[in-house]
Structure formats: structure tokens, C-alpha cells
Coordinates of C-alpha atoms and ligand atoms in Angstrom, one line a residue:
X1 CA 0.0 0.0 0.0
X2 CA 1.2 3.9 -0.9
X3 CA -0.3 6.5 0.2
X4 CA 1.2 8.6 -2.7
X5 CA 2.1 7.7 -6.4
X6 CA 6.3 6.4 -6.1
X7 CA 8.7 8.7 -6.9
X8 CA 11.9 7.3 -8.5
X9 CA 14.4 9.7 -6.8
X10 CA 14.3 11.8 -3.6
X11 CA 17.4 13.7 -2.0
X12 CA 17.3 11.4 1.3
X13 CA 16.1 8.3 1.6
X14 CA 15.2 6.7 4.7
X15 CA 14.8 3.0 4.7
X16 CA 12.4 1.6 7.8
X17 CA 9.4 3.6 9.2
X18 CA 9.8 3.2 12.8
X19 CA 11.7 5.7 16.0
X20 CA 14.9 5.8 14.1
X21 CA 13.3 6.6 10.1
X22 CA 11.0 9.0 11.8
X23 CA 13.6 11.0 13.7
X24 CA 15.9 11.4 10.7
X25 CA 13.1 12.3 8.8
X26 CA 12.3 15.0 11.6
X27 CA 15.7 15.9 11.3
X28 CA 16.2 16.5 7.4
X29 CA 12.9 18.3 7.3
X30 CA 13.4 20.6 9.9
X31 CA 17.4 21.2 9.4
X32 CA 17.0 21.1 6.0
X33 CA 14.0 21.9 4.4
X34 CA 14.2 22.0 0.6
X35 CA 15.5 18.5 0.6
X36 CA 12.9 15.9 -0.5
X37 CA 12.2 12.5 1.5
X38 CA 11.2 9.6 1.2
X39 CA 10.9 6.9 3.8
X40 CA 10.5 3.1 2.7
X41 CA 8.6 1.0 5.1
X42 CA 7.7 -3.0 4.5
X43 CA 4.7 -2.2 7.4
X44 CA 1.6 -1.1 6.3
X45 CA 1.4 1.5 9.2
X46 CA 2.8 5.0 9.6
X47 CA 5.2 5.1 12.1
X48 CA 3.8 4.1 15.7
X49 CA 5.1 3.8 19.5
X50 CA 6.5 0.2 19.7
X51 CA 7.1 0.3 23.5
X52 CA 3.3 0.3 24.6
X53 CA 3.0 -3.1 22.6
X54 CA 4.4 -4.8 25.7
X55 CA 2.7 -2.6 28.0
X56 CA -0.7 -1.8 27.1
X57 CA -3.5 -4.1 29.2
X58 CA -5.7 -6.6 27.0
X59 CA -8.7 -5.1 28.3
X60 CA -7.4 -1.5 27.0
X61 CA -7.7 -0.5 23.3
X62 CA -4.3 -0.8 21.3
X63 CA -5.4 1.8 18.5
X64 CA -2.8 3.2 15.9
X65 CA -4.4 6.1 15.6
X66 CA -3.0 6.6 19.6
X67 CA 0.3 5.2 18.5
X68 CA 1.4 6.5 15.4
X69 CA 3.7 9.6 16.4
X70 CA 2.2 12.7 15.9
X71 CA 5.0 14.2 14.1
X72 CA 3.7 12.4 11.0
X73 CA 1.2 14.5 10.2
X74 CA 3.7 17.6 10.4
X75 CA 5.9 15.0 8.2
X76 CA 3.0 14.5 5.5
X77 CA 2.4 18.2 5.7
X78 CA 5.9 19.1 4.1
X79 CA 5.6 16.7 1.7
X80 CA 6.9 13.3 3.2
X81 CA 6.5 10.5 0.6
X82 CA 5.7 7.4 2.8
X83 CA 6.1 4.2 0.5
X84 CA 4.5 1.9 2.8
X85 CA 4.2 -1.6 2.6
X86 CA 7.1 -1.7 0.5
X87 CA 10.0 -3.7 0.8
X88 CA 14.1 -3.0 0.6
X89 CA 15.9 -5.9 -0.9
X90 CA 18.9 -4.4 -2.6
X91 CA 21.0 -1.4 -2.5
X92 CA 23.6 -0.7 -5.1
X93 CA 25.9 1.6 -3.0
X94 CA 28.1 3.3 -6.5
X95 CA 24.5 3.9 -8.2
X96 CA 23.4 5.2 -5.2
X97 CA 19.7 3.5 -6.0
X98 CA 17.5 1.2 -3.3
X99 CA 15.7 -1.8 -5.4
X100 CA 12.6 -2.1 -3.4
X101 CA 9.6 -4.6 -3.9
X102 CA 7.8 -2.3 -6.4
X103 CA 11.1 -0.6 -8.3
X104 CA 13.7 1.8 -7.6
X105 CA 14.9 4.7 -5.8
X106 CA 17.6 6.7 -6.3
X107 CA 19.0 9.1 -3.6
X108 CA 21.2 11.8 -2.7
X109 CA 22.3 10.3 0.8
X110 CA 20.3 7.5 2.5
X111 CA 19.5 6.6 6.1
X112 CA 19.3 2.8 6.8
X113 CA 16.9 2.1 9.6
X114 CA 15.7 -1.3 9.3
X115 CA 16.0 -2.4 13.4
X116 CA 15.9 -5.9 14.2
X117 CA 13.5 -8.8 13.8
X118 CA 12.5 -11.4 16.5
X119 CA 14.3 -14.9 17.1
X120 CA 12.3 -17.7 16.8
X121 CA 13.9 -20.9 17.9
X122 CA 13.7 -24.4 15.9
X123 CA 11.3 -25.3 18.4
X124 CA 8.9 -23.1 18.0
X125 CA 9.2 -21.9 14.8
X126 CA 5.9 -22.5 12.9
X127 CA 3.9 -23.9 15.9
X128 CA 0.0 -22.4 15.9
X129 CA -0.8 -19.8 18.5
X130 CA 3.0 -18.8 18.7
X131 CA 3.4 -15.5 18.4
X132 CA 7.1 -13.2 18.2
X133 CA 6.0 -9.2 20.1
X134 CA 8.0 -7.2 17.2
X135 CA 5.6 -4.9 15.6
X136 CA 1.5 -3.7 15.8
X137 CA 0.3 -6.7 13.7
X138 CA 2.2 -9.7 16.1
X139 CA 0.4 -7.6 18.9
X140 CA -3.2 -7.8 17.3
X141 CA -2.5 -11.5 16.1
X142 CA -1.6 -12.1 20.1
X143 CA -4.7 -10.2 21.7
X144 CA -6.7 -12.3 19.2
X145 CA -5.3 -15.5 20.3
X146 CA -5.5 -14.2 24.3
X147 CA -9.6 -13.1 23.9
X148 CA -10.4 -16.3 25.9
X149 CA -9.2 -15.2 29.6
X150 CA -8.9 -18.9 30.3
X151 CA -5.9 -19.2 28.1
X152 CA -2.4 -19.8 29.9
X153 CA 0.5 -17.8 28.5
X154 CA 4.0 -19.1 28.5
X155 CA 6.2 -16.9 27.5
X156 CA 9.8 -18.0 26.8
X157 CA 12.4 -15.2 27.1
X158 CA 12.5 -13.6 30.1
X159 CA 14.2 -10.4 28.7
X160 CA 12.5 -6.9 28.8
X161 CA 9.6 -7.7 26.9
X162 CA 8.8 -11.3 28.0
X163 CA 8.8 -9.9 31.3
X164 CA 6.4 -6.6 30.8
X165 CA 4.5 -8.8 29.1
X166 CA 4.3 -11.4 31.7
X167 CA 3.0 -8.3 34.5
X168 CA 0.5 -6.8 32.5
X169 CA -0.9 -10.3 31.7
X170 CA -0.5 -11.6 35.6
X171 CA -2.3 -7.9 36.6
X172 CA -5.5 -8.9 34.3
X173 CA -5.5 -12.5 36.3
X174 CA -4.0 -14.5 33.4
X175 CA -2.1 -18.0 33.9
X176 CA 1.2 -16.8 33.0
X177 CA 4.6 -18.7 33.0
X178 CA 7.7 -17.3 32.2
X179 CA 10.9 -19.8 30.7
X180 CA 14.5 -18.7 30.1
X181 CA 17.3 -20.9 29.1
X182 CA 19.2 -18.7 31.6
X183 CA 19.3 -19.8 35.4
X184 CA 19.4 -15.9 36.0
X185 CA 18.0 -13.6 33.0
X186 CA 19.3 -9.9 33.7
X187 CA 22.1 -10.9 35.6
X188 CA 24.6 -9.4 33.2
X189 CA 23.4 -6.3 35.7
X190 CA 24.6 -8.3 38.3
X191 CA 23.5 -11.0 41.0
X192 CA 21.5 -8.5 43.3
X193 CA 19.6 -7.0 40.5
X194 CA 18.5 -10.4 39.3
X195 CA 17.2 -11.1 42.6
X196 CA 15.7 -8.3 42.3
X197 CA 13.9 -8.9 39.4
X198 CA 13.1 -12.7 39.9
X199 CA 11.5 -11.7 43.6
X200 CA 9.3 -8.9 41.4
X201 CA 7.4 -11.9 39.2
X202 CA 7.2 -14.4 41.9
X203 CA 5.4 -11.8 43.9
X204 CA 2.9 -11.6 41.6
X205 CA 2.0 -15.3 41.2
X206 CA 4.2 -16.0 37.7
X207 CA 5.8 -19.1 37.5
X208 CA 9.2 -19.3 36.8
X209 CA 11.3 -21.7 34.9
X210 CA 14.9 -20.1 34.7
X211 CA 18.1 -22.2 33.4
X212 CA 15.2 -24.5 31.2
X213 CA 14.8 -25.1 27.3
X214 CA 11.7 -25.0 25.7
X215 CA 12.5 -28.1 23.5
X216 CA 9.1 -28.9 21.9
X217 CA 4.9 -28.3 22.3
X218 CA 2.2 -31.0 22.6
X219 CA -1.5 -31.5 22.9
X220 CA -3.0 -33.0 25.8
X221 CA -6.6 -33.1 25.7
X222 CA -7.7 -30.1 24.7
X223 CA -4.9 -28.2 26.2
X224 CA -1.4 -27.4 25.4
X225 CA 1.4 -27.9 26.9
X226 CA 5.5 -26.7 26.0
X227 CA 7.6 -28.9 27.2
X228 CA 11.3 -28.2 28.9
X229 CA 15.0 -30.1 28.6
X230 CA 14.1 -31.4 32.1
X231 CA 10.8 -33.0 31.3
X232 CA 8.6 -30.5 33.0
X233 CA 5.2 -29.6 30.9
X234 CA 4.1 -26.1 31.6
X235 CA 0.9 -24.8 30.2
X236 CA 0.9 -23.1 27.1
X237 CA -2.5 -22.8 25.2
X238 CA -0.4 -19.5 23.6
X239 CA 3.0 -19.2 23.5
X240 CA 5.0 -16.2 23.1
X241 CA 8.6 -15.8 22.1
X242 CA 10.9 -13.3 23.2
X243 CA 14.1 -14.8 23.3
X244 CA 16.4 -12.0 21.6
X245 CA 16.3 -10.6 18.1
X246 CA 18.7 -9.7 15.0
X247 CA 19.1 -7.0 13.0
X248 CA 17.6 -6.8 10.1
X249 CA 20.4 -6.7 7.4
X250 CA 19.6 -9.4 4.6
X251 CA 18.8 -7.3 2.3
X252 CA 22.3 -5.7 2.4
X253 CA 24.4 -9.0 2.0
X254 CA 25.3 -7.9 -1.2
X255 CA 25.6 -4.1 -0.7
X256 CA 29.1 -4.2 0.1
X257 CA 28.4 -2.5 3.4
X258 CA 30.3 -3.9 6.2
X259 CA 28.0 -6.2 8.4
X260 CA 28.7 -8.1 11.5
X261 CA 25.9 -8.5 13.8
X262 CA 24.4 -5.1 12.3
X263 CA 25.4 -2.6 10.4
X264 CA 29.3 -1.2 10.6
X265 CA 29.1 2.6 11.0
X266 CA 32.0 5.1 11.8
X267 CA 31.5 7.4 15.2
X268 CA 29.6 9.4 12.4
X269 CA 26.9 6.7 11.8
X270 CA 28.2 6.8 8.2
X271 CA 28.5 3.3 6.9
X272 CA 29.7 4.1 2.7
X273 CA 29.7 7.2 0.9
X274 CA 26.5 8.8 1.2
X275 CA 24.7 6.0 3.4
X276 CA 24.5 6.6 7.1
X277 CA 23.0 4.4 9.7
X278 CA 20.8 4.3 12.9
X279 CA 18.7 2.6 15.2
X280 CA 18.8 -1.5 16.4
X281 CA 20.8 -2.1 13.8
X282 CA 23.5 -0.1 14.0
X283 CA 26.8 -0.6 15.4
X284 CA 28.6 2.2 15.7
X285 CA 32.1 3.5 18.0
X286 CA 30.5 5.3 20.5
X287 CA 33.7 7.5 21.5
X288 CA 32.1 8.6 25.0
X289 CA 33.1 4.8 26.2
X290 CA 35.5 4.1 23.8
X291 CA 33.8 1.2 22.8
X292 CA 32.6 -0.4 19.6
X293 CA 28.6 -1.0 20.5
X294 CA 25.1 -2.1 19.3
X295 CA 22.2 -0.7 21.3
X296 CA 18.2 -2.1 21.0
X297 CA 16.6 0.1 23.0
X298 CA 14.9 3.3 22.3
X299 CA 16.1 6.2 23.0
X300 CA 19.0 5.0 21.2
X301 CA 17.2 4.6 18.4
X302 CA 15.8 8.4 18.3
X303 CA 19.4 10.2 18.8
X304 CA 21.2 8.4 16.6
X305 CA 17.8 9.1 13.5
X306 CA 18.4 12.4 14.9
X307 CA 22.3 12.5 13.9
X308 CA 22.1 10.5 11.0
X309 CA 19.4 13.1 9.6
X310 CA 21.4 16.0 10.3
X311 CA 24.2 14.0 8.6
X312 CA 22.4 13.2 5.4
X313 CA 21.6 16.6 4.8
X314 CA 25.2 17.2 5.5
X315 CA 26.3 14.6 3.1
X316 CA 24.0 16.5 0.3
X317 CA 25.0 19.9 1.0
X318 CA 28.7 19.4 1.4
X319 CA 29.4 20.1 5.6
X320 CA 30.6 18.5 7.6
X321 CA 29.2 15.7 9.6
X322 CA 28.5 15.2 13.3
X323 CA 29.8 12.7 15.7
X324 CA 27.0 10.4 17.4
X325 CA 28.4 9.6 21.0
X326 CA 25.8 8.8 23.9
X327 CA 25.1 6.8 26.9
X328 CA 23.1 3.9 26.2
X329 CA 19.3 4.0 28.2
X330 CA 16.5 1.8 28.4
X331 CA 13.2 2.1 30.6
X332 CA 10.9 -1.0 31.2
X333 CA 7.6 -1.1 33.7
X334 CA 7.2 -4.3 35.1
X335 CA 4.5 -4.6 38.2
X336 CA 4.2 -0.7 38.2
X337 CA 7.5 -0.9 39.0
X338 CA 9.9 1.4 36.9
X339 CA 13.3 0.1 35.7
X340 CA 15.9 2.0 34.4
X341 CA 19.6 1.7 33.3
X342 CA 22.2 4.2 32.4
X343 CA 25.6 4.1 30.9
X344 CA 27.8 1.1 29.5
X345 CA 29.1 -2.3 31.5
X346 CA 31.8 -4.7 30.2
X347 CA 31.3 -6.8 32.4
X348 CA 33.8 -6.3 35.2
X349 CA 32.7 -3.1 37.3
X350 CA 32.2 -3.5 40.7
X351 CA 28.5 -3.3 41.8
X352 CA 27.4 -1.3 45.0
X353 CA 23.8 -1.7 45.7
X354 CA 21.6 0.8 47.8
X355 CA 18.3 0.1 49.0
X356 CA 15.4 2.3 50.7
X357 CA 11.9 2.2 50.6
X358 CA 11.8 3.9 47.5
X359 CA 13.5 1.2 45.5
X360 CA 16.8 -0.4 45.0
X361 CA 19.9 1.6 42.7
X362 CA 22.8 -0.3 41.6
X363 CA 26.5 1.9 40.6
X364 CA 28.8 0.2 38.3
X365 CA 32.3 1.5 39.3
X366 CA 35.7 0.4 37.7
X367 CA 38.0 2.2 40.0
X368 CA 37.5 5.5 41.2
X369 CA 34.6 5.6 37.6
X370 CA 31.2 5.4 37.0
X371 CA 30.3 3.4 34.0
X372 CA 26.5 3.0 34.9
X373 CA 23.5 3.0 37.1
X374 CA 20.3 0.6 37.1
X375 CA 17.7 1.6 39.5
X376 CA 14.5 -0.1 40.7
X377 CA 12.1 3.1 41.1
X378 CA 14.7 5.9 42.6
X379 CA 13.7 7.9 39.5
X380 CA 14.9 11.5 40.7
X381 CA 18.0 10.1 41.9
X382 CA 18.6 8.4 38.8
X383 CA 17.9 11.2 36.4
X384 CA 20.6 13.1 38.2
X385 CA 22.8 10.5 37.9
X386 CA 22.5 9.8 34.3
X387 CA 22.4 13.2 33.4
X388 CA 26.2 13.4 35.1
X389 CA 27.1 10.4 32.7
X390 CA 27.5 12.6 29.7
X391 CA 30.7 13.2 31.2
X392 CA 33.5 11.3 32.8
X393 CA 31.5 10.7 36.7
X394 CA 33.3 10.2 39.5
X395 CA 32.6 7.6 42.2
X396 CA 32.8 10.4 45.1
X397 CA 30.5 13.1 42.8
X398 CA 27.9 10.2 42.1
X399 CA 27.7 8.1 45.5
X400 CA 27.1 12.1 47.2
X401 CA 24.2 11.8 45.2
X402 CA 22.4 8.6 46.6
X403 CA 20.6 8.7 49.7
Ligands
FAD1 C1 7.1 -4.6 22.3 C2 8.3 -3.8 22.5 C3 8.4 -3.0 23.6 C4 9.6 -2.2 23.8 N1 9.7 -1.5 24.9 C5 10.8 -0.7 25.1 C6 11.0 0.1 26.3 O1 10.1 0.0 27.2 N2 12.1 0.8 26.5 C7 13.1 0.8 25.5 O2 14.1 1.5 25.7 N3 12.9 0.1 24.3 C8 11.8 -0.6 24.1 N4 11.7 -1.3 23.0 C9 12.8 -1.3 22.0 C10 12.5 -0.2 21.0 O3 11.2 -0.2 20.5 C11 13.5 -0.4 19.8 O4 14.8 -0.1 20.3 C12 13.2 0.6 18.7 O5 11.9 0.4 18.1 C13 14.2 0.5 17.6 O6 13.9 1.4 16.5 P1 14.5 1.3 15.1 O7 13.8 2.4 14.3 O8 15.9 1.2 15.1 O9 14.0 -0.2 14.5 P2 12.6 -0.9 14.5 O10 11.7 -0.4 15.6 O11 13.0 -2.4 14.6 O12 12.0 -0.6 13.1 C14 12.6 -1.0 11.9 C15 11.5 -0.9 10.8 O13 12.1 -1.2 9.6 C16 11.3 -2.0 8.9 N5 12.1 -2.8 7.9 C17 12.9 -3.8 8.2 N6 13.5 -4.3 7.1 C18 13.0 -3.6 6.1 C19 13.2 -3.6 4.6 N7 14.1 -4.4 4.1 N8 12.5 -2.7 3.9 C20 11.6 -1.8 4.5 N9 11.4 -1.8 5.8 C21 12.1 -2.6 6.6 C22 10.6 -2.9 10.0 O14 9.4 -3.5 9.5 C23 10.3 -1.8 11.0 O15 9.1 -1.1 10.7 C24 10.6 -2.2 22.8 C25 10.4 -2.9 21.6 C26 9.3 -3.7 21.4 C27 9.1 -4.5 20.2

């Protein structure tokens, strides 16, 4: 579906309509304004909020006219040229022309922001009532498949979404399990904030199955059941499947752009001459860490559209282009409960953990600096304390912060 006639050439192209495509196209069409767009989306949809997906109750309407970003209509306005439901699958980098599922279109400079797509495992893959929680349409399929409240939910992936998914359904009185082939999912934050986040979902009834693979699903009766490595059978009349995702690079493999586990970009987000990169699928050096990252979270996805927009335009009108660094951030509400993380682990840091009644904060520390903070609630003394990230942080400047 278009909503306007294609146009065979455009100064900036952006490939993939979600935070990342919108922001750049944001960008170019407020930075530079006599530059034409177009923005190439496979989804049928103009570019919505994907974080609600996870979030949004079943007995609460999921409408895209409530999700779609209200900066689209400001983008249609100046003359946007959606090409939805329209699919990349070649770029010829020297002819500087994107072969998509209905022709060609050559650009000026281009913005790749295809994100990632979900994982599913051999075991699961094809299975009825088995749904991935990537985009609007898996979360329609999924509400479809949950409008019988007697259905049990397993979800396998005990990640970000698996788990917001698991509270909102627990809060509306599902049957919900939760399986992760990890014995403790979010410990790469440490031991204490798994604990954490573990004591969070038993509290509210959600049965756990942590260091388990799903290895297959069966029918018994007219029930179902998905069974684990150790022989345990846990109910599963749906199934949903958030076990980690990719990005979403085929249709590059013969671009000659550099890809290993996303895109290759330079601190610039550029990735060849006149194609830059952003979002999921991007990894970029971030030169605030000195480190060679890819980020799937939001707001990551919005600064760096933002930069690689300003550095399209760049790229057209001959300036020069601007460095992308940041500090990595991700928010997730789990049992109205707000988690948040700031900043960039190896691994290594030391953890010092602070608890109140107002929630639990975690500092990552190697030596006397601060590489990161995760808080359970604490938001004001979190915001303070990612806001002093930007710059080199101190272990005595940020511990004077925490009460
Ligand atoms: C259910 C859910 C809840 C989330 N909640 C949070 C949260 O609470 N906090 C947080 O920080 N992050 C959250 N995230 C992560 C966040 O939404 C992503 O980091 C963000 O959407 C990445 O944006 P993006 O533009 O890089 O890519 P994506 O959002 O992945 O979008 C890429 C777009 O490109 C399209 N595309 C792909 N290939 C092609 C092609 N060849 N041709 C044309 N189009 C193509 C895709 O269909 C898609 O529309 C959540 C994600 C999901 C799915």
C-alpha cells in the first residue's frame, strides 16, 4: 500500500518507518527543508510507538491512531513521501539507488533504519498460537489469540519484553509462566539485580522456569502444553517468544556495506559514501566509552535518527558531519514498577547496591569511575545521575548523590 504515487528519486532516503526513520526524517525536514524524502517502510502503518506493545493491558484498546507519532502528520504536511508496505531488498551503493519490492529509488544520501526482527527458535518456529511481540500486527495476532481469559501464557524469554508482558498479563488474572534458558535472566546487571527482578514476578504469582529449554509443544486433551529439557510440561495454550532478536540486514548482503551483527558505522553513523545508519541495527564507536557498541533500545534509536538526519543533509549539501556519541538507556515497567539503566558495563565493574523504601539503585564502578546505574524506582536520583554520565562521573560526585 502507498499512500502517494512512487517517486523514482528523492534527496534522502530513509529505509524503515519506525523511531529511528521518523527522527531522521524529523531531522532532514526541519534542518533542512528544501531536501525531499522519502521513507521506505515494508509495514503497512505509519510510524507508531513500539514500546506500549508490551505494555498496554488486554482489556485496554491498542489503536494506531493513539500510536502513530504525531509528528507524522507535520511529516505529510511538508511533503513526506511514505512508500509503505514496501519492501528494501537491494541497495547498489556506487548507483546510489535502493531496489525495493515495487522498483527503484535513487537518492542523494540514505538513512538505513531497518531495526531488528525477532528470534524464533527451531522449536517453536511455525507452531499455531506462537506469536514473536516485534511490531502492531504480532500484537493484534496475540490479543486475538489471548480473547479467551482462560488461556495460559507461557512466555519463553525472560528479557525486557517477555517480562512486561508477563506483569501486564498476571495484573489482568492470566495464567502466566515465564521460561528462560538462563538460570538468571538480567544478571549481566549483576546478582543482586537479578534477585531483584526474579522476587518482582514471583510476587505476583508468575511461575518461573529459569536455566530451562523449551525443547518442543504438545497437545493433551484439549490443552497445550511446552515442554522443557528437564521434562517438566508447563501450560501453554499460547506461546510467546521473546528470546532475543537480529538485526535486520539481509537485504544488504550484497551491498558491500560492512555487516557483523548489524550494520558497521564510523562514530559518524556513516556506513559508505552517502549512506549513514541508525537505530537497532546499527553498530557504531560510540567515542564517549571508547567502545565499539550495538544498542536495542529506544532512546538510542531516536538520537542516533536524529544525527544520522542532520548527517544526510550534511552529506548532500557538502558540511561536515557530526559525531554520534551517547550513553546507552532503556526504561521497562514491570508490576508498576519502573526500571531504568544508564551508561555502558563490560562486564567487570564492581556493583554497589543501595536500598530504601523507595526502590533499589545499583553503581557500576571500575575504580575510582562510574560506567553505569540501574535503579528499581529511585527515578529522581537516577535522572541526576544519568544526566552526570554525559561526562566522565566520579565515584565520590555520584555516591554524594544517593541517599
Ligand atoms: C514490544 C516492544 C516494547 C519495547 N519497549 C521498550 C521500552 O520500554 N524501552 C526501550 O528503551 N525500548 C523498548 N523497545 C525497543 C525499541 O522499541 C526499539 O529499540 C526501537 O523500536 C528501535 O527502533 P528502530 O527504528 O531502530 O527499529 P525498529 O523499531 O525495529 O523498526 C525498523 C523498521 O524497519 C522495517 N524494515 C525492516 N527491514 C525492512 C526492509 N528491508 N524494507 C523496508 N522496511 C524494513 C521494519 O518492519 C520496521 O518497521 C521495545 C520494543 C518492542 C518490540
Amino acid at each position: 500500500m502507498n499512500t502517494t504515487m512512487p517517486q523514482t528519486t528523492c534527496d534522502v532516503a530513509i529505509v524503515g518507518g519506525s523511531i529511528a526513520g521518523l527522527r531522521a526524517a524529523q531531522t532532514v525536514a526541519g534542518y533542512a527543508p528544501d531536501l525531499t524524502i522519502t521513507m521506505i517502510s515494508d509495514e503497512a502503518h505509519l510510524p507508531y510507538e513500539r514500546p506500549p506493545l508490551s505494555k498496554v493491558g488486554l482489556t485496554n484498546p491498542l489503536s494506531l491512531d493513539t500510536l502513530t507519532y504525531p509528528a507524522v502528520n507535520d511529516l505529510k504536511s511538508h511533503g513526506v513521501n511514505f512508500m509503505l508496505g514496501t519492501r528494501a531488498v537491494g541497495l547498489d551503493v556506487d548507483a546510489r539507488t535502493i531496489r525495493h519490492s515495487s522498483g527503484a529509488l535513487q537518492y542523494r544520501s540514505l538513512v538505513i533504519a531497518t531495526g531488528c526482527e525477532a528470534v524464533i527458535p527451531p522449536a517453536l518456529s511455525g507452531r499455531p498460537d506462537t506469536f514473536p511481540l516485534r511490531c502492531y500486527d504480532d500484537a493484534v495476532s496475540l490479543r486475538s489469540a489471548l480473547a479467551d481469559p482462560v488461556k495460559s501464557v507461557a512466555i519463553v524469554g525472560a528479557g525486557f519484553i517477555g517480562g512486561e508482558l508477563a506483569s501486564m498479563l498476571a495484573t489482568e488474572g492470566r495464567q502466566v509462566s515465564l521460561v528462560d534458558l538462563a538460570r538468571k535472566p538480567l544478571g549481566r546487571f549483576g546478582e543482586a539485580v537479578f534477585k531483584s527482578y526474579e522476587a518482582l514476578h514471583r510476587k505476583a504469582g508468575i511461575e518461573l522456569y529459569f536455566g530451562e529449554q523449551a525443547v518442543g509443544v504438545e497437545k493433551q486433551d484439549s490443552r497445550r502444553v511446552l515442554n522443557l529439557g528437564d521434562g517438566t510440561g508447563v501450560p501453554a495454550d499460547v506461546i510467546v517468544v521473546g528470546v532475543g532478536v537480529r538485526p535486520s540486514t539481509g537485504w544488504l548482503e550484497r551491498s558491500g556495506l560492512r555487516l557483523d551483527d548489524g550494520i558497521l558505522c564510523d562514530t559518524t553513523l556513516r556506513a559508505a559514501d552517502h549512506v549513514f545508519a541508525a537505530g537497532d541495527t546499527v553498530r557504531w564507536w560510540n567515542q564517549r566509552w571508547g567502545a565499539d557498541m550495538r544498542v536495542e533500545h529506544w532512546t538510542n534509536a531516536a538520537e542516533q535518527g536524529r544525527v544520522a538526519g542532520v548527517n544526510a543533509a550534511n552529506d548532500v549539501l557538502g558540511w561536515p558531519l557530526e559525531v554520534c556519541a551517547n550513553i546507552p538507556y532503556f526504561w521497562s515497567d514491570q508490576h508498576g514498577v519502573r526500571i531504568q539503566f544508564a551508561g555502558y558495563r563490560t562486564g567487570d565493574e564492581e556493583i554497589t547496591e543501595s536500598q530504601n523504601a523507595g526502590g533499589s539503585l545499583f553503581l557500576y564502578r571500575q575504580g575510582d569511575i562510574v560506567t553505569g546505574v540501574l535503579a528499581f524506582e529511585r527515578r529522581a536520583e537516577f535522572v541526576r545521575i544519568r544526566t552526570m554520565l554525559r561526562n566522565e562521573l566520579s565515584w565520590q560526585a555520584a555516591s554524594s548523590l544517593v541517599s
